[in-house]
Amino acid sequence: MTNVLTVHNPYTGEVVGEVPCCHVDDLNRRVETAALGAAEMRTTTLHERRRMLAASAGRLMEHRAELSALLTSESGKTIRETRAEVERAASIFELAAAELVGPTGDVLALDALPNGAGMLGYCMREPRGVIGAITPWNVPLALAAHKIAPALAAGNSVVLKPAEQTPLSSLLMCKLLVEAGIPGNALVVCTGLGEEVGAAVVRHPGIAMVSFTGSREVGVALPAAAGFKKVSLELGGNSPLVVTPSANLEAAAVAIVRGAFAVAGQLCISVQRVIAHRSVMANLVSLVSAATSRLVVGDPASEATNVGTLISSEACQRVERLVDDLRLAGAQVLTGGNRLGDCVYQPTVLAAVVRDHPAVHQEAFGPIVMFITYDQFSEAVQIANSTEYGLNAAIWTTNHDEAMEGARLLQAGTVIINESTTFRSDLMPYGGIKQSGMGREGVRFAMEEMSVYKTVCFGKPAQSVY
Ligand code: ADP
């Protein structure tokens, strides 16, 4: 039984650091600590919470350089991406602080029904208790912030189980948050293996809610394992982006390249399937190919790099196999299609992709974009929806009716018009339908899920005895 997890730099292969590989006993102790933290948080005033959340944002920004360098070395994300991620994590704490000014419940006009004559009620949200946060390696700081900040804002404590591949930046972030004033008992980290401590977080009776971001394969089994606790799941996707004949092709091409290759395509909302009208396909593909071939690929620590590495050698092999499968089925590789190193894969543009190929329906999670042709608008919608995922979808058009129809018909948690599928504002409700998950994040919406209504009903005034 190992007691240490070793973290590697996926680009250089060097050891970046070691963290404890916690076991179930360690988790149990941390949940006991977090239960004390939950009791502390419950009694804090909103003003105290606002102060600690705002100070957290400031503290993260003060340590932006250190956090982003560490995150780049353990994840293979480019330094420009990780700098932006730290800023984003900080702004999520700012948003959470801002959410604490304003109404927190509703007045209930109980006398609108006969049994409430003379009565008045109100409902307001109470914290759930200890929130178990399980996070992935692809956006480890911002996605942890999306769980920690709303959980604390709503008066809970958190046990964070970061991904095995990227625990160092999460540990540093949580240390900084505690230095900024978050009570130490209210934010505890438990590093370890997903199948052991992750699974134990899901089962633990002392944890009131599990907020999980990760793969569909793991996520699908969590609600049954969680038993009597709230579960929110942010799982995968294979986002479609529809390009209609009226679209601004130059702008669409820029958005496609940005959205397909950010974080080397390892985002659950990466642009994976471009469904373009036959009349614009040739132009669009050539614009995207030309821009893709100009991308600088490789060393994530270099300021010049646009596309960093995949998380592991196995991930790179999986992408290689996926491209080979599509190639064998008739797809044309217009740019890329080669492995450049142990964990580095060339950004790849695949044209004439067979729409029903099983690989099209998987989550590619790599630097690959697939082009599929359509003739009728209804066919584009049908192709876009023909998947078990439903996270983000986009439509590029200057035709108002098509934009409205796209918004209405595309099966997704978010439909984006004239932007990349990777667009996400941290203040919007974000999450999937179908097998992309359940529940919504986005600070205000996560706060709702991480709290429960308590309703208070005042009886009618005692009747005068005189
Ligand atoms: P990926 O394939 O992207 O690594 P995973 O779903 O395997 O996604 O991992 C996401 C997070 O879930 C990680 O923190 C991982 O340790 C954790 N995890 C993995 N397996 C389980 C499990 N059986 N129960 C709970 N958490 C798990």
CSV table of C-alpha atoms and ligand atoms in Angstrom, one decimal:
chain,number,residue,atom,x,y,z
A,1,MET,CA,0.0,0.0,0.0
A,2,THR,CA,1.6,3.2,-1.2
A,3,ASN,CA,1.7,6.3,1.0
A,4,VAL,CA,3.1,8.7,-1.5
A,5,LEU,CA,1.8,9.9,-4.9
A,6,THR,CA,4.5,11.1,-7.2
A,7,VAL,CA,3.6,13.9,-9.6
A,8,HIS,CA,5.4,14.1,-13.0
A,9,ASN,CA,5.8,16.9,-15.5
A,10,PRO,CA,4.1,15.4,-18.7
A,11,TYR,CA,6.4,17.4,-21.0
A,12,THR,CA,9.8,16.7,-19.4
A,13,GLY,CA,8.9,13.5,-17.5
A,14,GLU,CA,10.7,15.0,-14.5
A,15,VAL,CA,9.3,14.5,-10.9
A,16,VAL,CA,7.6,17.8,-9.8
A,17,GLY,CA,6.8,16.7,-6.3
A,18,GLU,CA,5.2,14.2,-4.0
A,19,VAL,CA,2.1,14.3,-1.9
A,20,PRO,CA,0.6,12.0,0.6
A,21,CYS,CA,-1.5,9.1,-0.8
A,22,CYS,CA,-4.2,9.2,1.8
A,23,HIS,CA,-6.3,6.1,2.7
A,24,VAL,CA,-9.8,5.7,4.1
A,25,ASP,CA,-8.7,6.3,7.7
A,26,ASP,CA,-7.1,9.6,6.7
A,27,LEU,CA,-10.2,10.6,4.9
A,28,ASN,CA,-12.3,9.8,8.0
A,29,ARG,CA,-10.1,12.0,10.1
A,30,ARG,CA,-10.4,14.8,7.6
A,31,VAL,CA,-14.2,14.5,7.5
A,32,GLU,CA,-14.2,14.8,11.3
A,33,THR,CA,-12.2,18.0,11.0
A,34,ALA,CA,-14.5,19.3,8.3
A,35,ALA,CA,-17.5,18.6,10.5
A,36,LEU,CA,-16.0,21.0,13.0
A,37,GLY,CA,-15.4,23.5,10.2
A,38,ALA,CA,-19.0,23.2,9.0
A,39,ALA,CA,-20.2,24.1,12.5
A,40,GLU,CA,-17.9,27.1,12.5
A,41,MET,CA,-18.9,28.2,9.0
A,42,ARG,CA,-22.6,27.9,9.9
A,43,THR,CA,-22.3,30.6,12.6
A,44,THR,CA,-20.2,33.1,10.6
A,45,THR,CA,-22.0,36.2,9.5
A,46,LEU,CA,-22.4,36.9,5.8
A,47,HIS,CA,-20.1,39.9,6.3
A,48,GLU,CA,-17.3,37.6,7.7
A,49,ARG,CA,-17.8,35.2,4.7
A,50,ARG,CA,-17.6,38.1,2.3
A,51,ARG,CA,-14.4,39.3,3.9
A,52,MET,CA,-12.7,35.9,3.7
A,53,LEU,CA,-13.8,35.3,0.1
A,54,ALA,CA,-12.6,38.7,-1.1
A,55,ALA,CA,-9.3,38.2,0.8
A,56,SER,CA,-9.0,34.8,-0.9
A,57,ALA,CA,-9.3,36.3,-4.3
A,58,GLY,CA,-6.5,38.8,-3.5
A,59,ARG,CA,-4.2,36.2,-2.0
A,60,LEU,CA,-4.5,34.0,-5.2
A,61,MET,CA,-3.6,37.0,-7.4
A,62,GLU,CA,-0.6,37.8,-5.2
A,63,HIS,CA,0.6,34.3,-5.9
A,64,ARG,CA,-0.4,34.1,-9.5
A,65,ALA,CA,3.1,33.5,-10.8
A,66,GLU,CA,3.9,30.7,-8.4
A,67,LEU,CA,0.5,29.0,-8.8
A,68,SER,CA,0.6,29.1,-12.6
A,69,ALA,CA,4.2,27.8,-12.9
A,70,LEU,CA,3.3,24.9,-10.6
A,71,LEU,CA,0.2,24.1,-12.5
A,72,THR,CA,2.0,24.2,-15.9
A,73,SER,CA,4.6,21.8,-14.6
A,74,GLU,CA,2.2,19.2,-13.3
A,75,SER,CA,-0.5,19.5,-16.0
A,76,GLY,CA,1.3,20.4,-19.3
A,77,LYS,CA,-1.0,23.3,-19.8
A,78,THR,CA,0.7,26.3,-21.3
A,79,ILE,CA,1.9,29.1,-19.0
A,80,ARG,CA,-0.5,31.5,-20.6
A,81,GLU,CA,-3.4,29.2,-20.0
A,82,THR,CA,-2.5,28.6,-16.4
A,83,ARG,CA,-2.0,32.3,-15.7
A,84,ALA,CA,-5.5,32.9,-17.0
A,85,GLU,CA,-6.8,30.0,-14.9
A,86,VAL,CA,-5.4,31.5,-11.7
A,87,GLU,CA,-7.1,34.9,-12.5
A,88,ARG,CA,-10.3,33.0,-13.2
A,89,ALA,CA,-10.1,31.1,-9.8
A,90,ALA,CA,-9.6,34.5,-8.1
A,91,SER,CA,-12.5,36.0,-9.8
A,92,ILE,CA,-14.7,33.1,-8.8
A,93,PHE,CA,-14.0,33.9,-5.1
A,94,GLU,CA,-14.8,37.6,-5.9
A,95,LEU,CA,-18.1,36.5,-7.4
A,96,ALA,CA,-18.9,34.4,-4.4
A,97,ALA,CA,-18.3,37.4,-2.1
A,98,ALA,CA,-20.6,39.5,-4.3
A,99,GLU,CA,-23.4,36.9,-4.1
A,100,LEU,CA,-23.6,37.5,-0.4
A,101,VAL,CA,-25.1,41.0,-0.8
A,102,GLY,CA,-28.8,40.7,-1.6
A,103,PRO,CA,-31.8,38.7,-0.8
A,104,THR,CA,-31.3,35.2,0.4
A,105,GLY,CA,-34.8,33.9,0.4
A,106,ASP,CA,-38.5,34.6,-0.1
A,107,VAL,CA,-41.5,35.9,1.9
A,108,LEU,CA,-44.4,33.5,1.6
A,109,ALA,CA,-47.9,34.9,1.4
A,110,LEU,CA,-49.4,31.9,3.3
A,111,ASP,CA,-52.8,33.5,3.4
A,112,ALA,CA,-53.2,32.9,-0.3
A,113,LEU,CA,-54.6,29.5,0.6
A,114,PRO,CA,-57.4,28.9,3.0
A,115,ASN,CA,-55.3,27.0,5.6
A,116,GLY,CA,-53.0,30.0,5.9
A,117,ALA,CA,-55.4,32.7,6.8
A,118,GLY,CA,-53.7,35.2,9.0
A,119,MET,CA,-50.3,33.5,8.7
A,120,LEU,CA,-47.0,34.7,7.2
A,121,GLY,CA,-44.0,32.7,6.3
A,122,TYR,CA,-40.5,33.1,4.9
A,123,CYS,CA,-37.9,30.7,3.6
A,124,MET,CA,-34.2,31.1,3.5
A,125,ARG,CA,-31.3,28.9,2.6
A,126,GLU,CA,-29.2,27.0,5.1
A,127,PRO,CA,-25.9,25.3,4.6
A,128,ARG,CA,-25.9,21.5,3.9
A,129,GLY,CA,-22.8,20.8,6.1
A,130,VAL,CA,-19.6,19.1,4.6
A,131,ILE,CA,-19.3,19.3,0.9
A,132,GLY,CA,-17.1,16.6,-0.8
A,133,ALA,CA,-15.4,18.2,-3.9
A,134,ILE,CA,-13.8,15.8,-6.4
A,135,THR,CA,-11.9,17.6,-9.2
A,136,PRO,CA,-10.2,16.6,-12.4
A,137,TRP,CA,-6.7,17.5,-13.7
A,138,ASN,CA,-7.7,19.5,-16.8
A,139,VAL,CA,-8.8,22.8,-15.1
A,140,PRO,CA,-7.8,21.9,-11.5
A,141,LEU,CA,-7.7,25.4,-9.9
A,142,ALA,CA,-10.8,27.0,-11.5
A,143,LEU,CA,-12.9,23.9,-11.2
A,144,ALA,CA,-11.9,23.5,-7.5
A,145,ALA,CA,-12.7,27.2,-7.0
A,146,HIS,CA,-16.1,26.5,-8.6
A,147,LYS,CA,-16.8,24.1,-5.7
A,148,ILE,CA,-14.9,25.7,-2.8
A,149,ALA,CA,-16.1,29.3,-3.2
A,150,PRO,CA,-19.9,28.7,-3.4
A,151,ALA,CA,-19.7,26.0,-0.7
A,152,LEU,CA,-18.0,28.4,1.8
A,153,ALA,CA,-20.2,31.3,0.7
A,154,ALA,CA,-23.3,29.2,1.5
A,155,GLY,CA,-21.8,28.4,4.9
A,156,ASN,CA,-20.5,24.9,4.4
A,157,SER,CA,-17.1,23.3,4.8
A,158,VAL,CA,-15.2,21.4,2.1
A,159,VAL,CA,-13.2,18.2,1.8
A,160,LEU,CA,-11.3,18.5,-1.5
A,161,LYS,CA,-10.1,15.4,-3.3
A,162,PRO,CA,-8.0,16.7,-6.2
A,163,ALA,CA,-6.9,14.6,-9.2
A,164,GLU,CA,-3.9,12.4,-8.7
A,165,GLN,CA,-2.1,14.1,-11.6
A,166,THR,CA,-2.4,17.7,-10.4
A,167,PRO,CA,-2.6,17.8,-6.6
A,168,LEU,CA,0.3,20.2,-6.0
A,169,SER,CA,-1.4,23.4,-7.3
A,170,SER,CA,-4.6,22.5,-5.4
A,171,LEU,CA,-2.7,22.1,-2.2
A,172,LEU,CA,-0.9,25.4,-2.7
A,173,MET,CA,-4.2,27.1,-3.5
A,174,CYS,CA,-5.9,25.8,-0.4
A,175,LYS,CA,-2.9,26.8,1.8
A,176,LEU,CA,-3.2,30.3,0.4
A,177,LEU,CA,-7.0,30.4,1.0
A,178,VAL,CA,-6.5,29.4,4.6
A,179,GLU,CA,-3.8,32.1,5.0
A,180,ALA,CA,-6.4,34.5,3.6
A,181,GLY,CA,-8.8,33.8,6.4
A,182,ILE,CA,-10.8,30.6,5.5
A,183,PRO,CA,-10.9,28.6,8.8
A,184,GLY,CA,-8.5,25.7,8.5
A,185,ASN,CA,-11.1,23.2,9.6
A,186,ALA,CA,-13.5,24.5,6.8
A,187,LEU,CA,-11.2,23.6,3.9
A,188,VAL,CA,-9.3,20.3,4.1
A,189,VAL,CA,-7.6,18.5,1.3
A,190,CYS,CA,-7.3,14.7,0.9
A,191,THR,CA,-4.9,13.7,-1.8
A,192,GLY,CA,-5.0,10.1,-2.9
A,193,LEU,CA,-6.4,7.7,-5.5
A,194,GLY,CA,-9.8,8.2,-6.9
A,195,GLU,CA,-10.9,4.6,-6.6
A,196,GLU,CA,-10.0,4.6,-2.9
A,197,VAL,CA,-10.4,8.0,-1.3
A,198,GLY,CA,-12.6,9.5,-4.1
A,199,ALA,CA,-14.9,6.5,-3.7
A,200,ALA,CA,-14.8,6.9,0.1
A,201,VAL,CA,-15.8,10.6,-0.2
A,202,VAL,CA,-18.8,9.5,-2.2
A,203,ARG,CA,-19.9,6.9,0.4
A,204,HIS,CA,-19.0,8.8,3.6
A,205,PRO,CA,-22.1,9.4,5.7
A,206,GLY,CA,-20.6,12.6,7.2
A,207,ILE,CA,-20.5,14.2,3.8
A,208,ALA,CA,-23.8,15.9,2.9
A,209,MET,CA,-23.2,16.5,-0.8
A,210,VAL,CA,-20.7,15.4,-3.4
A,211,SER,CA,-19.8,17.8,-6.2
A,212,PHE,CA,-17.9,15.8,-8.8
A,213,THR,CA,-16.2,16.9,-12.0
A,214,GLY,CA,-14.7,14.1,-14.1
A,215,SER,CA,-15.3,11.4,-16.5
A,216,ARG,CA,-18.7,10.0,-17.4
A,217,GLU,CA,-17.4,6.5,-16.7
A,218,VAL,CA,-16.8,7.3,-13.1
A,219,GLY,CA,-19.6,9.8,-12.7
A,220,VAL,CA,-22.4,7.5,-13.8
A,221,ALA,CA,-21.9,5.2,-10.8
A,222,LEU,CA,-21.7,7.9,-8.2
A,223,PRO,CA,-25.4,8.6,-7.4
A,224,ALA,CA,-26.0,4.9,-6.5
A,225,ALA,CA,-22.9,4.8,-4.4
A,226,ALA,CA,-23.7,8.2,-2.7
A,227,GLY,CA,-26.9,6.9,-1.1
A,228,PHE,CA,-28.8,9.6,0.8
A,229,LYS,CA,-26.8,12.6,-0.2
A,230,LYS,CA,-27.0,15.3,-2.8
A,231,VAL,CA,-24.9,14.7,-5.9
A,232,SER,CA,-23.9,17.1,-8.6
A,233,LEU,CA,-22.1,15.8,-11.7
A,234,GLU,CA,-20.1,17.7,-14.4
A,235,LEU,CA,-19.1,15.1,-16.9
A,236,GLY,CA,-18.0,14.9,-20.5
A,237,GLY,CA,-19.1,16.3,-23.8
A,238,ASN,CA,-18.3,16.2,-27.5
A,239,SER,CA,-19.5,19.7,-28.4
A,240,PRO,CA,-21.0,20.4,-31.8
A,241,LEU,CA,-20.5,23.7,-33.6
A,242,VAL,CA,-22.9,24.3,-36.5
A,243,VAL,CA,-21.8,26.7,-39.3
A,244,THR,CA,-24.6,27.8,-41.5
A,245,PRO,CA,-24.2,29.4,-45.0
A,246,SER,CA,-24.8,32.9,-43.6
A,247,ALA,CA,-22.0,32.7,-41.0
A,248,ASN,CA,-19.0,34.9,-40.8
A,249,LEU,CA,-16.4,32.2,-41.8
A,250,GLU,CA,-13.3,34.1,-40.8
A,251,ALA,CA,-14.6,34.7,-37.3
A,252,ALA,CA,-15.9,31.2,-37.1
A,253,ALA,CA,-12.5,29.7,-38.1
A,254,VAL,CA,-10.8,31.7,-35.3
A,255,ALA,CA,-13.3,30.5,-32.7
A,256,ILE,CA,-13.0,26.9,-33.9
A,257,VAL,CA,-9.2,26.9,-33.7
A,258,ARG,CA,-9.2,28.5,-30.3
A,259,GLY,CA,-12.0,26.2,-29.0
A,260,ALA,CA,-10.6,23.0,-30.5
A,261,PHE,CA,-7.0,23.3,-29.3
A,262,ALA,CA,-7.1,25.2,-25.9
A,263,VAL,CA,-5.6,22.9,-23.2
A,264,ALA,CA,-4.7,20.6,-26.1
A,265,GLY,CA,-8.4,19.8,-26.6
A,266,GLN,CA,-8.7,18.4,-23.1
A,267,LEU,CA,-11.8,20.4,-22.1
A,268,CYS,CA,-15.2,18.9,-21.8
A,269,ILE,CA,-16.5,21.8,-23.9
A,270,SER,CA,-13.8,21.7,-26.6
A,271,VAL,CA,-15.0,22.2,-30.2
A,272,GLN,CA,-15.0,18.6,-31.3
A,273,ARG,CA,-17.6,18.3,-34.2
A,274,VAL,CA,-17.9,21.1,-36.7
A,275,ILE,CA,-21.1,20.6,-38.7
A,276,ALA,CA,-20.8,22.9,-41.7
A,277,HIS,CA,-23.1,23.5,-44.6
A,278,ARG,CA,-21.9,22.0,-47.9
A,279,SER,CA,-21.7,25.4,-49.5
A,280,VAL,CA,-19.2,26.8,-46.9
A,281,MET,CA,-17.3,23.6,-46.0
A,282,ALA,CA,-14.3,24.0,-48.4
A,283,ASN,CA,-13.6,27.6,-47.4
A,284,LEU,CA,-14.1,27.0,-43.7
A,285,VAL,CA,-11.8,23.9,-43.6
A,286,SER,CA,-9.1,25.7,-45.4
A,287,LEU,CA,-9.2,28.7,-43.0
A,288,VAL,CA,-9.1,26.4,-40.0
A,289,SER,CA,-6.3,24.3,-41.5
A,290,ALA,CA,-4.2,27.3,-42.3
A,291,ALA,CA,-4.6,28.7,-38.8
A,292,THR,CA,-4.0,25.3,-37.1
A,293,SER,CA,-0.7,24.8,-39.0
A,294,ARG,CA,0.6,28.1,-37.6
A,295,LEU,CA,0.1,27.0,-33.9
A,296,VAL,CA,3.2,26.7,-31.8
A,297,VAL,CA,3.1,23.3,-30.1
A,298,GLY,CA,5.2,21.8,-27.4
A,299,ASP,CA,7.0,23.3,-24.3
A,300,PRO,CA,4.2,24.4,-22.0
A,301,ALA,CA,6.5,26.7,-20.0
A,302,SER,CA,7.4,28.7,-23.1
A,303,GLU,CA,5.6,32.0,-23.6
A,304,ALA,CA,5.4,31.3,-27.3
A,305,THR,CA,3.5,28.0,-27.0
A,306,ASN,CA,-0.1,27.9,-28.1
A,307,VAL,CA,-0.8,24.2,-27.5
A,308,GLY,CA,0.9,22.3,-24.7
A,309,THR,CA,0.9,18.6,-23.9
A,310,LEU,CA,-1.6,15.9,-23.2
A,311,ILE,CA,-1.8,14.7,-19.6
A,312,SER,CA,0.0,11.4,-20.2
A,313,SER,CA,1.6,9.1,-22.6
A,314,GLU,CA,-1.6,6.8,-22.5
A,315,ALA,CA,-3.8,9.8,-23.3
A,316,CYS,CA,-1.5,10.5,-26.3
A,317,GLN,CA,-1.7,6.9,-27.5
A,318,ARG,CA,-5.5,7.0,-27.2
A,319,VAL,CA,-5.7,10.1,-29.4
A,320,GLU,CA,-3.3,8.5,-31.9
A,321,ARG,CA,-5.6,5.5,-32.2
A,322,LEU,CA,-8.7,7.7,-32.5
A,323,VAL,CA,-7.2,9.6,-35.5
A,324,ASP,CA,-6.1,6.3,-37.1
A,325,ASP,CA,-9.6,4.8,-36.7
A,326,LEU,CA,-11.2,7.9,-38.4
A,327,ARG,CA,-8.5,7.9,-41.1
A,328,LEU,CA,-9.2,4.2,-41.9
A,329,ALA,CA,-12.9,5.1,-42.1
A,330,GLY,CA,-12.2,7.7,-44.8
A,331,ALA,CA,-11.5,10.9,-43.0
A,332,GLN,CA,-8.8,13.2,-44.5
A,333,VAL,CA,-6.1,14.5,-42.2
A,334,LEU,CA,-5.6,18.1,-43.5
A,335,THR,CA,-3.3,19.2,-40.8
A,336,GLY,CA,-1.5,17.3,-38.0
A,337,GLY,CA,-2.1,13.7,-37.5
A,338,ASN,CA,1.2,12.9,-35.8
A,339,ARG,CA,2.6,12.4,-32.4
A,340,LEU,CA,5.4,14.8,-31.6
A,341,GLY,CA,6.6,13.4,-28.3
A,342,ASP,CA,5.6,11.1,-25.5
A,343,CYS,CA,2.7,13.4,-24.5
A,344,VAL,CA,2.6,15.8,-27.4
A,345,TYR,CA,0.1,15.4,-30.3
A,346,GLN,CA,-0.1,17.7,-33.3
A,347,PRO,CA,-3.3,19.8,-33.5
A,348,THR,CA,-5.2,17.8,-36.1
A,349,VAL,CA,-7.9,18.8,-38.6
A,350,LEU,CA,-10.0,16.0,-39.9
A,351,ALA,CA,-12.2,16.6,-42.9
A,352,ALA,CA,-14.9,14.4,-44.5
A,353,VAL,CA,-15.5,12.6,-41.3
A,354,VAL,CA,-18.2,9.9,-41.4
A,355,ARG,CA,-20.9,11.2,-39.1
A,356,ASP,CA,-21.9,7.9,-37.7
A,357,HIS,CA,-18.4,6.6,-36.9
A,358,PRO,CA,-18.3,5.5,-33.2
A,359,ALA,CA,-15.2,7.7,-32.6
A,360,VAL,CA,-17.3,10.8,-33.5
A,361,HIS,CA,-19.6,10.0,-30.6
A,362,GLN,CA,-16.9,9.5,-28.1
A,363,GLU,CA,-15.3,12.4,-26.2
A,364,ALA,CA,-12.1,13.0,-28.1
A,365,PHE,CA,-10.4,14.9,-25.2
A,366,GLY,CA,-7.4,15.7,-27.4
A,367,PRO,CA,-6.3,18.2,-30.0
A,368,ILE,CA,-8.6,17.0,-32.8
A,369,VAL,CA,-11.4,18.7,-34.7
A,370,MET,CA,-13.7,16.8,-36.9
A,371,PHE,CA,-15.6,18.3,-39.9
A,372,ILE,CA,-19.0,16.9,-40.9
A,373,THR,CA,-21.1,18.1,-43.9
A,374,TYR,CA,-24.8,18.9,-43.8
A,375,ASP,CA,-27.3,20.0,-46.5
A,376,GLN,CA,-30.5,20.9,-44.6
A,377,PHE,CA,-30.7,22.8,-41.3
A,378,SER,CA,-32.8,20.1,-39.7
A,379,GLU,CA,-30.0,17.6,-40.6
A,380,ALA,CA,-27.4,19.8,-38.8
A,381,VAL,CA,-29.5,19.8,-35.7
A,382,GLN,CA,-30.1,16.0,-36.0
A,383,ILE,CA,-26.3,15.4,-36.3
A,384,ALA,CA,-25.5,17.8,-33.4
A,385,ASN,CA,-28.0,16.0,-31.2
A,386,SER,CA,-27.1,12.4,-32.1
A,387,THR,CA,-24.9,11.9,-29.1
A,388,GLU,CA,-25.3,10.8,-25.5
A,389,TYR,CA,-23.7,14.1,-24.4
A,390,GLY,CA,-25.3,17.5,-24.0
A,391,LEU,CA,-23.0,20.1,-22.5
A,392,ASN,CA,-22.3,23.1,-24.7
A,393,ALA,CA,-23.3,23.5,-28.3
A,394,ALA,CA,-22.7,26.4,-30.7
A,395,ILE,CA,-24.2,27.8,-33.9
A,396,TRP,CA,-22.6,30.3,-36.2
A,397,THR,CA,-25.1,32.2,-38.3
A,398,THR,CA,-26.2,35.8,-39.1
A,399,ASN,CA,-29.8,34.6,-39.8
A,400,HIS,CA,-32.0,35.4,-36.9
A,401,ASP,CA,-34.4,32.5,-37.5
A,402,GLU,CA,-31.6,30.0,-37.6
A,403,ALA,CA,-30.2,31.4,-34.3
A,404,MET,CA,-33.5,31.1,-32.6
A,405,GLU,CA,-34.1,27.6,-34.0
A,406,GLY,CA,-30.6,26.5,-32.9
A,407,ALA,CA,-31.2,27.9,-29.4
A,408,ARG,CA,-34.5,26.0,-29.3
A,409,LEU,CA,-33.5,22.7,-30.8
A,410,LEU,CA,-29.9,22.0,-29.9
A,411,GLN,CA,-29.9,19.6,-26.9
A,412,ALA,CA,-27.3,21.1,-24.6
A,413,GLY,CA,-27.0,22.8,-21.2
A,414,THR,CA,-25.8,25.9,-23.0
A,415,VAL,CA,-26.3,27.0,-26.6
A,416,ILE,CA,-23.9,29.6,-27.8
A,417,ILE,CA,-24.5,31.8,-30.8
A,418,ASN,CA,-21.5,33.1,-32.7
A,419,GLU,CA,-18.8,32.1,-30.2
A,420,SER,CA,-16.8,29.0,-29.5
A,421,THR,CA,-18.4,26.1,-27.5
A,422,THR,CA,-15.7,26.7,-25.0
A,423,PHE,CA,-17.3,30.0,-23.9
A,424,ARG,CA,-18.2,29.9,-20.3
A,425,SER,CA,-18.9,32.8,-18.0
A,426,ASP,CA,-18.4,31.8,-14.3
A,427,LEU,CA,-21.6,33.6,-13.4
A,428,MET,CA,-23.9,31.6,-15.7
A,429,PRO,CA,-25.6,28.3,-14.8
A,430,TYR,CA,-23.3,25.7,-16.3
A,431,GLY,CA,-23.8,22.0,-16.7
A,432,GLY,CA,-25.1,19.3,-18.9
A,433,ILE,CA,-28.1,17.3,-19.9
A,434,LYS,CA,-28.2,13.7,-21.0
A,435,GLN,CA,-25.0,12.0,-19.9
A,436,SER,CA,-23.0,15.2,-19.5
A,437,GLY,CA,-24.2,15.5,-15.9
A,438,MET,CA,-26.8,16.8,-13.6
A,439,GLY,CA,-26.9,19.9,-11.4
A,440,ARG,CA,-25.6,23.3,-12.3
A,441,GLU,CA,-22.4,25.2,-11.3
A,442,GLY,CA,-21.8,28.9,-11.7
A,443,VAL,CA,-21.4,30.6,-8.4
A,444,ARG,CA,-25.0,31.5,-7.6
A,445,PHE,CA,-26.4,28.3,-8.9
A,446,ALA,CA,-23.9,26.1,-7.1
A,447,MET,CA,-24.7,28.0,-3.9
A,448,GLU,CA,-28.3,27.0,-4.4
A,449,GLU,CA,-27.4,23.4,-4.8
A,450,MET,CA,-25.1,23.5,-1.8
A,451,SER,CA,-27.8,24.8,0.5
A,452,VAL,CA,-31.3,23.9,1.4
A,453,TYR,CA,-34.4,25.9,2.0
A,454,LYS,CA,-35.7,26.2,5.5
A,455,THR,CA,-39.2,27.4,5.7
A,456,VAL,CA,-40.6,29.3,8.7
A,457,CYS,CA,-44.3,29.7,9.2
A,458,PHE,CA,-45.8,32.2,11.7
A,459,GLY,CA,-49.2,31.2,13.1
A,460,LYS,CA,-52.0,33.7,13.2
A,461,PRO,CA,-51.9,36.1,16.2
A,462,ALA,CA,-53.5,34.7,19.3
A,463,GLN,CA,-57.2,35.6,19.3
A,464,SER,CA,-58.2,38.1,21.9
A,465,VAL,CA,-59.9,36.3,24.8
A,466,TYR,CA,-61.9,39.4,25.6
B,1,ADP,P1,-10.2,11.5,-15.9
B,1,ADP,O1,-10.4,10.3,-16.7
B,1,ADP,O2,-10.4,12.8,-16.5
B,1,ADP,O3,-8.9,11.4,-15.0
B,1,ADP,P2,-11.8,10.7,-13.6
B,1,ADP,O4,-13.2,10.6,-13.6
B,1,ADP,O5,-11.0,9.4,-13.6
B,1,ADP,O6,-11.4,11.5,-14.9
B,1,ADP,O7,-11.2,11.5,-12.4
B,1,ADP,C1,-11.8,12.7,-12.0
B,1,ADP,C2,-11.6,12.8,-10.5
B,1,ADP,O8,-12.4,11.7,-9.9
B,1,ADP,C3,-10.2,12.6,-9.9
B,1,ADP,O9,-10.0,13.4,-8.8
B,1,ADP,C4,-10.2,11.1,-9.6
B,1,ADP,O10,-9.2,10.8,-8.6
B,1,ADP,C5,-11.6,10.9,-9.1
B,1,ADP,N1,-12.1,9.5,-9.1
B,1,ADP,C6,-11.6,8.5,-9.9
B,1,ADP,N2,-12.3,7.4,-9.7
B,1,ADP,C7,-13.2,7.6,-8.7
B,1,ADP,C8,-14.2,6.9,-8.0
B,1,ADP,N3,-14.4,5.6,-8.3
B,1,ADP,N4,-15.0,7.5,-7.1
B,1,ADP,C9,-14.8,8.8,-6.8
B,1,ADP,N5,-13.8,9.6,-7.4
B,1,ADP,C10,-13.1,9.0,-8.4
